[in-house]
Structure formats: structure tokens, C-alpha cells
Amino acid sequence: MIRICAVEDVPKGTAISAAVDGTQLALVHGEDDQFYAVYDECSHAAVALSEGEIEGCTLECWLHGSRFDLRTGEPTGLPATEPVPVYPVEVRDGDIYVSLTPSNGVTR
Ligand code: FES
């Protein structure tokens, strides 16, 4: 697992974009108080999901409004139809770590 930042760097209900070993991630602090990491690009067009709106444990693409479930990577609505890669996140001693092996088996 690779350290990204400290827990306090990502306040609840916000997301940051982080490059980890050449992979751009959206690291999200969900409203359910969990941390999630997904590939930081919408599966519909090449825009950054980290700039979208967080609601509960979903992240909305700001361009056309597809909403992605941060636990599964699946879009809950059109126009996106493909899931985005989801990466395992761990919080240890106040720091956030991710693994670059997608937990939902989706590769980019
Ligand atoms: S670019 Fe994300 S829904 Fe179209």
C-alpha cells in the first residue's frame, strides 16, 4: 500500500486528486465517513471525477451528471454505462494508504 496523505487533508464531503505511481486517483472522504479511491476519470468522457459532487458514498461527474457508487465503481445513472476502477483504501495512524490493484476488477 502507498501513502497518499493525512486524513485531515481530505475533509468529509470532499475529494482530492492524487497521482500515485503514474495513476491519477480521486481520493474521496464520503459523507458516510469512509475514504474511497477511484480512477480519476469518468468512464463516459475524459473528465476528472475528483471535481464532482459527493453525496453519501457516491461521486457525481460534473459534466453530464452520472453518479458513481464509490464502493463498486458502477454508475447509478446515464450517460455513463461502464464502471470506473475502485482501489482499496486503508487508514493507518492518521494517514491514508491505497493499493493500485482495483478491488472491483475494472482496469482502465
Ligand atoms: S463525462 Fe462524465 S457523465 Fe459524461
JSON list of C-alpha atoms and ligand atoms in Angstrom, two decimals:
[
{"chain": "A", "resi": 1, "resn": "MET", "atom": "CA", "xyz": [0.00, 0.00, 0.00]},
{"chain": "A", "resi": 2, "resn": "ILE", "atom": "CA", "xyz": [1.15, 3.51, -0.80]},
{"chain": "A", "resi": 3, "resn": "ARG", "atom": "CA", "xyz": [0.67, 6.51, 1.47]},
{"chain": "A", "resi": 4, "resn": "ILE", "atom": "CA", "xyz": [-1.24, 9.39, -0.15]},
{"chain": "A", "resi": 5, "resn": "CYS", "atom": "CA", "xyz": [-1.79, 11.98, 2.56]},
{"chain": "A", "resi": 6, "resn": "ALA", "atom": "CA", "xyz": [-3.03, 12.58, 6.07]},
{"chain": "A", "resi": 7, "resn": "VAL", "atom": "CA", "xyz": [-6.69, 12.05, 6.99]},
{"chain": "A", "resi": 8, "resn": "GLU", "atom": "CA", "xyz": [-7.13, 15.78, 7.72]},
{"chain": "A", "resi": 9, "resn": "ASP", "atom": "CA", "xyz": [-6.04, 16.68, 4.17]},
{"chain": "A", "resi": 10, "resn": "VAL", "atom": "CA", "xyz": [-9.39, 15.39, 2.87]},
{"chain": "A", "resi": 11, "resn": "PRO", "atom": "CA", "xyz": [-12.28, 16.86, 4.89]},
{"chain": "A", "resi": 12, "resn": "LYS", "atom": "CA", "xyz": [-15.58, 14.97, 4.93]},
{"chain": "A", "resi": 13, "resn": "GLY", "atom": "CA", "xyz": [-17.60, 15.52, 1.76]},
{"chain": "A", "resi": 14, "resn": "THR", "atom": "CA", "xyz": [-14.58, 16.49, -0.35]},
{"chain": "A", "resi": 15, "resn": "ALA", "atom": "CA", "xyz": [-12.23, 14.83, -2.82]},
{"chain": "A", "resi": 16, "resn": "ILE", "atom": "CA", "xyz": [-8.65, 15.38, -3.88]},
{"chain": "A", "resi": 17, "resn": "SER", "atom": "CA", "xyz": [-6.79, 14.25, -6.97]},
{"chain": "A", "resi": 18, "resn": "ALA", "atom": "CA", "xyz": [-3.52, 12.43, -6.41]},
{"chain": "A", "resi": 19, "resn": "ALA", "atom": "CA", "xyz": [-1.02, 10.85, -8.78]},
{"chain": "A", "resi": 20, "resn": "VAL", "atom": "CA", "xyz": [0.20, 7.52, -7.41]},
{"chain": "A", "resi": 21, "resn": "ASP", "atom": "CA", "xyz": [2.87, 5.76, -9.43]},
{"chain": "A", "resi": 22, "resn": "GLY", "atom": "CA", "xyz": [1.50, 7.27, -12.64]},
{"chain": "A", "resi": 23, "resn": "THR", "atom": "CA", "xyz": [-2.14, 6.52, -11.83]},
{"chain": "A", "resi": 24, "resn": "GLN", "atom": "CA", "xyz": [-4.38, 9.53, -11.22]},
{"chain": "A", "resi": 25, "resn": "LEU", "atom": "CA", "xyz": [-6.76, 8.83, -8.35]},
{"chain": "A", "resi": 26, "resn": "ALA", "atom": "CA", "xyz": [-9.72, 10.63, -6.91]},
{"chain": "A", "resi": 27, "resn": "LEU", "atom": "CA", "xyz": [-9.48, 10.17, -3.15]},
{"chain": "A", "resi": 28, "resn": "VAL", "atom": "CA", "xyz": [-12.87, 10.82, -1.59]},
{"chain": "A", "resi": 29, "resn": "HIS", "atom": "CA", "xyz": [-13.99, 11.32, 2.00]},
{"chain": "A", "resi": 30, "resn": "GLY", "atom": "CA", "xyz": [-17.59, 10.18, 1.73]},
{"chain": "A", "resi": 31, "resn": "GLU", "atom": "CA", "xyz": [-20.46, 11.53, 3.76]},
{"chain": "A", "resi": 32, "resn": "ASP", "atom": "CA", "xyz": [-20.62, 8.07, 5.34]},
{"chain": "A", "resi": 33, "resn": "ASP", "atom": "CA", "xyz": [-17.20, 8.94, 6.86]},
{"chain": "A", "resi": 34, "resn": "GLN", "atom": "CA", "xyz": [-15.38, 6.31, 4.79]},
{"chain": "A", "resi": 35, "resn": "PHE", "atom": "CA", "xyz": [-12.48, 7.01, 2.43]},
{"chain": "A", "resi": 36, "resn": "TYR", "atom": "CA", "xyz": [-12.68, 5.79, -1.17]},
{"chain": "A", "resi": 37, "resn": "ALA", "atom": "CA", "xyz": [-10.32, 5.86, -4.14]},
{"chain": "A", "resi": 38, "resn": "VAL", "atom": "CA", "xyz": [-11.38, 5.59, -7.76]},
{"chain": "A", "resi": 39, "resn": "TYR", "atom": "CA", "xyz": [-9.60, 6.22, -11.03]},
{"chain": "A", "resi": 40, "resn": "ASP", "atom": "CA", "xyz": [-9.89, 9.96, -11.57]},
{"chain": "A", "resi": 41, "resn": "GLU", "atom": "CA", "xyz": [-11.55, 9.87, -14.93]},
{"chain": "A", "resi": 42, "resn": "CYS", "atom": "CA", "xyz": [-15.18, 9.44, -15.83]},
{"chain": "A", "resi": 43, "resn": "SER", "atom": "CA", "xyz": [-15.91, 6.30, -17.87]},
{"chain": "A", "resi": 44, "resn": "HIS", "atom": "CA", "xyz": [-18.04, 8.41, -20.24]},
{"chain": "A", "resi": 45, "resn": "ALA", "atom": "CA", "xyz": [-15.52, 11.06, -21.27]},
{"chain": "A", "resi": 46, "resn": "ALA", "atom": "CA", "xyz": [-12.12, 12.14, -20.05]},
{"chain": "A", "resi": 47, "resn": "VAL", "atom": "CA", "xyz": [-13.02, 14.49, -17.22]},
{"chain": "A", "resi": 48, "resn": "ALA", "atom": "CA", "xyz": [-11.80, 14.40, -13.63]},
{"chain": "A", "resi": 49, "resn": "LEU", "atom": "CA", "xyz": [-14.27, 12.83, -11.20]},
{"chain": "A", "resi": 50, "resn": "SER", "atom": "CA", "xyz": [-12.42, 14.45, -8.29]},
{"chain": "A", "resi": 51, "resn": "GLU", "atom": "CA", "xyz": [-14.04, 17.75, -9.30]},
{"chain": "A", "resi": 52, "resn": "GLY", "atom": "CA", "xyz": [-17.52, 16.31, -8.94]},
{"chain": "A", "resi": 53, "resn": "GLU", "atom": "CA", "xyz": [-20.09, 16.45, -6.17]},
{"chain": "A", "resi": 54, "resn": "ILE", "atom": "CA", "xyz": [-20.09, 13.94, -3.33]},
{"chain": "A", "resi": 55, "resn": "GLU", "atom": "CA", "xyz": [-23.34, 12.65, -1.94]},
{"chain": "A", "resi": 56, "resn": "GLY", "atom": "CA", "xyz": [-23.33, 9.86, 0.60]},
{"chain": "A", "resi": 57, "resn": "CYS", "atom": "CA", "xyz": [-20.92, 7.32, -0.89]},
{"chain": "A", "resi": 58, "resn": "THR", "atom": "CA", "xyz": [-21.39, 8.42, -4.49]},
{"chain": "A", "resi": 59, "resn": "LEU", "atom": "CA", "xyz": [-19.47, 10.82, -6.67]},
{"chain": "A", "resi": 60, "resn": "GLU", "atom": "CA", "xyz": [-21.19, 12.74, -9.43]},
{"chain": "A", "resi": 61, "resn": "CYS", "atom": "CA", "xyz": [-19.47, 13.55, -12.71]},
{"chain": "A", "resi": 62, "resn": "TRP", "atom": "CA", "xyz": [-19.72, 17.33, -13.12]},
{"chain": "A", "resi": 63, "resn": "LEU", "atom": "CA", "xyz": [-20.02, 17.20, -16.90]},
{"chain": "A", "resi": 64, "resn": "HIS", "atom": "CA", "xyz": [-23.16, 15.13, -17.58]},
{"chain": "A", "resi": 65, "resn": "GLY", "atom": "CA", "xyz": [-24.21, 14.12, -14.10]},
{"chain": "A", "resi": 66, "resn": "SER", "atom": "CA", "xyz": [-23.62, 10.37, -13.99]},
{"chain": "A", "resi": 67, "resn": "ARG", "atom": "CA", "xyz": [-23.23, 9.28, -10.38]},
{"chain": "A", "resi": 68, "resn": "PHE", "atom": "CA", "xyz": [-20.71, 6.58, -9.44]},
{"chain": "A", "resi": 69, "resn": "ASP", "atom": "CA", "xyz": [-21.05, 4.33, -6.41]},
{"chain": "A", "resi": 70, "resn": "LEU", "atom": "CA", "xyz": [-17.67, 4.62, -4.68]},
{"chain": "A", "resi": 71, "resn": "ARG", "atom": "CA", "xyz": [-17.91, 1.07, -3.28]},
{"chain": "A", "resi": 72, "resn": "THR", "atom": "CA", "xyz": [-18.41, -0.65, -6.63]},
{"chain": "A", "resi": 73, "resn": "GLY", "atom": "CA", "xyz": [-17.41, 1.94, -9.25]},
{"chain": "A", "resi": 74, "resn": "GLU", "atom": "CA", "xyz": [-20.74, 1.38, -11.00]},
{"chain": "A", "resi": 75, "resn": "PRO", "atom": "CA", "xyz": [-22.60, 4.34, -12.44]},
{"chain": "A", "resi": 76, "resn": "THR", "atom": "CA", "xyz": [-26.07, 4.64, -10.95]},
{"chain": "A", "resi": 77, "resn": "GLY", "atom": "CA", "xyz": [-27.35, 6.63, -13.91]},
{"chain": "A", "resi": 78, "resn": "LEU", "atom": "CA", "xyz": [-26.74, 7.55, -17.53]},
{"chain": "A", "resi": 79, "resn": "PRO", "atom": "CA", "xyz": [-24.97, 8.65, -19.64]},
{"chain": "A", "resi": 80, "resn": "ALA", "atom": "CA", "xyz": [-22.03, 6.62, -18.25]},
{"chain": "A", "resi": 81, "resn": "THR", "atom": "CA", "xyz": [-22.59, 2.87, -18.52]},
{"chain": "A", "resi": 82, "resn": "GLU", "atom": "CA", "xyz": [-19.17, 1.46, -17.59]},
{"chain": "A", "resi": 83, "resn": "PRO", "atom": "CA", "xyz": [-17.78, 1.24, -14.05]},
{"chain": "A", "resi": 84, "resn": "VAL", "atom": "CA", "xyz": [-14.59, 3.05, -13.03]},
{"chain": "A", "resi": 85, "resn": "PRO", "atom": "CA", "xyz": [-11.71, 1.26, -11.25]},
{"chain": "A", "resi": 86, "resn": "VAL", "atom": "CA", "xyz": [-12.02, 1.27, -7.44]},
{"chain": "A", "resi": 87, "resn": "TYR", "atom": "CA", "xyz": [-8.88, 0.98, -5.32]},
{"chain": "A", "resi": 88, "resn": "PRO", "atom": "CA", "xyz": [-8.61, -0.40, -1.77]},
{"chain": "A", "resi": 89, "resn": "VAL", "atom": "CA", "xyz": [-8.05, 2.29, 0.87]},
{"chain": "A", "resi": 90, "resn": "GLU", "atom": "CA", "xyz": [-6.71, 1.86, 4.38]},
{"chain": "A", "resi": 91, "resn": "VAL", "atom": "CA", "xyz": [-6.41, 4.38, 7.18]},
{"chain": "A", "resi": 92, "resn": "ARG", "atom": "CA", "xyz": [-3.44, 3.78, 9.48]},
{"chain": "A", "resi": 93, "resn": "ASP", "atom": "CA", "xyz": [-2.23, 6.12, 12.21]},
{"chain": "A", "resi": 94, "resn": "GLY", "atom": "CA", "xyz": [-3.97, 9.11, 10.69]},
{"chain": "A", "resi": 95, "resn": "ASP", "atom": "CA", "xyz": [-2.64, 8.50, 7.18]},
{"chain": "A", "resi": 96, "resn": "ILE", "atom": "CA", "xyz": [-4.43, 7.26, 4.07]},
{"chain": "A", "resi": 97, "resn": "TYR", "atom": "CA", "xyz": [-2.95, 4.43, 2.03]},
{"chain": "A", "resi": 98, "resn": "VAL", "atom": "CA", "xyz": [-4.12, 2.93, -1.26]},
{"chain": "A", "resi": 99, "resn": "SER", "atom": "CA", "xyz": [-3.34, -0.14, -3.29]},
{"chain": "A", "resi": 100, "resn": "LEU", "atom": "CA", "xyz": [-3.24, 0.19, -7.08]},
{"chain": "A", "resi": 101, "resn": "THR", "atom": "CA", "xyz": [-4.85, -3.22, -7.63]},
{"chain": "A", "resi": 102, "resn": "PRO", "atom": "CA", "xyz": [-8.53, -2.43, -8.33]},
{"chain": "A", "resi": 103, "resn": "SER", "atom": "CA", "xyz": [-10.87, -4.14, -5.88]},
{"chain": "A", "resi": 104, "resn": "ASN", "atom": "CA", "xyz": [-13.68, -4.31, -8.43]},
{"chain": "A", "resi": 105, "resn": "GLY", "atom": "CA", "xyz": [-11.54, -5.92, -11.15]},
{"chain": "A", "resi": 106, "resn": "VAL", "atom": "CA", "xyz": [-12.02, -2.97, -13.52]},
{"chain": "A", "resi": 107, "resn": "THR", "atom": "CA", "xyz": [-8.92, -1.84, -15.33]},
{"chain": "A", "resi": 108, "resn": "ARG", "atom": "CA", "xyz": [-8.60, 1.41, -17.18]},
{"chain": "B", "resi": 1, "resn": "FES", "atom": "S1", "xyz": [-18.20, 12.87, -18.88]},
{"chain": "B", "resi": 1, "resn": "FES", "atom": "FE1", "xyz": [-18.92, 12.02, -17.04]},
{"chain": "B", "resi": 1, "resn": "FES", "atom": "S2", "xyz": [-21.00, 11.63, -17.44]},
{"chain": "B", "resi": 1, "resn": "FES", "atom": "FE2", "xyz": [-20.27, 12.43, -19.32]}
]
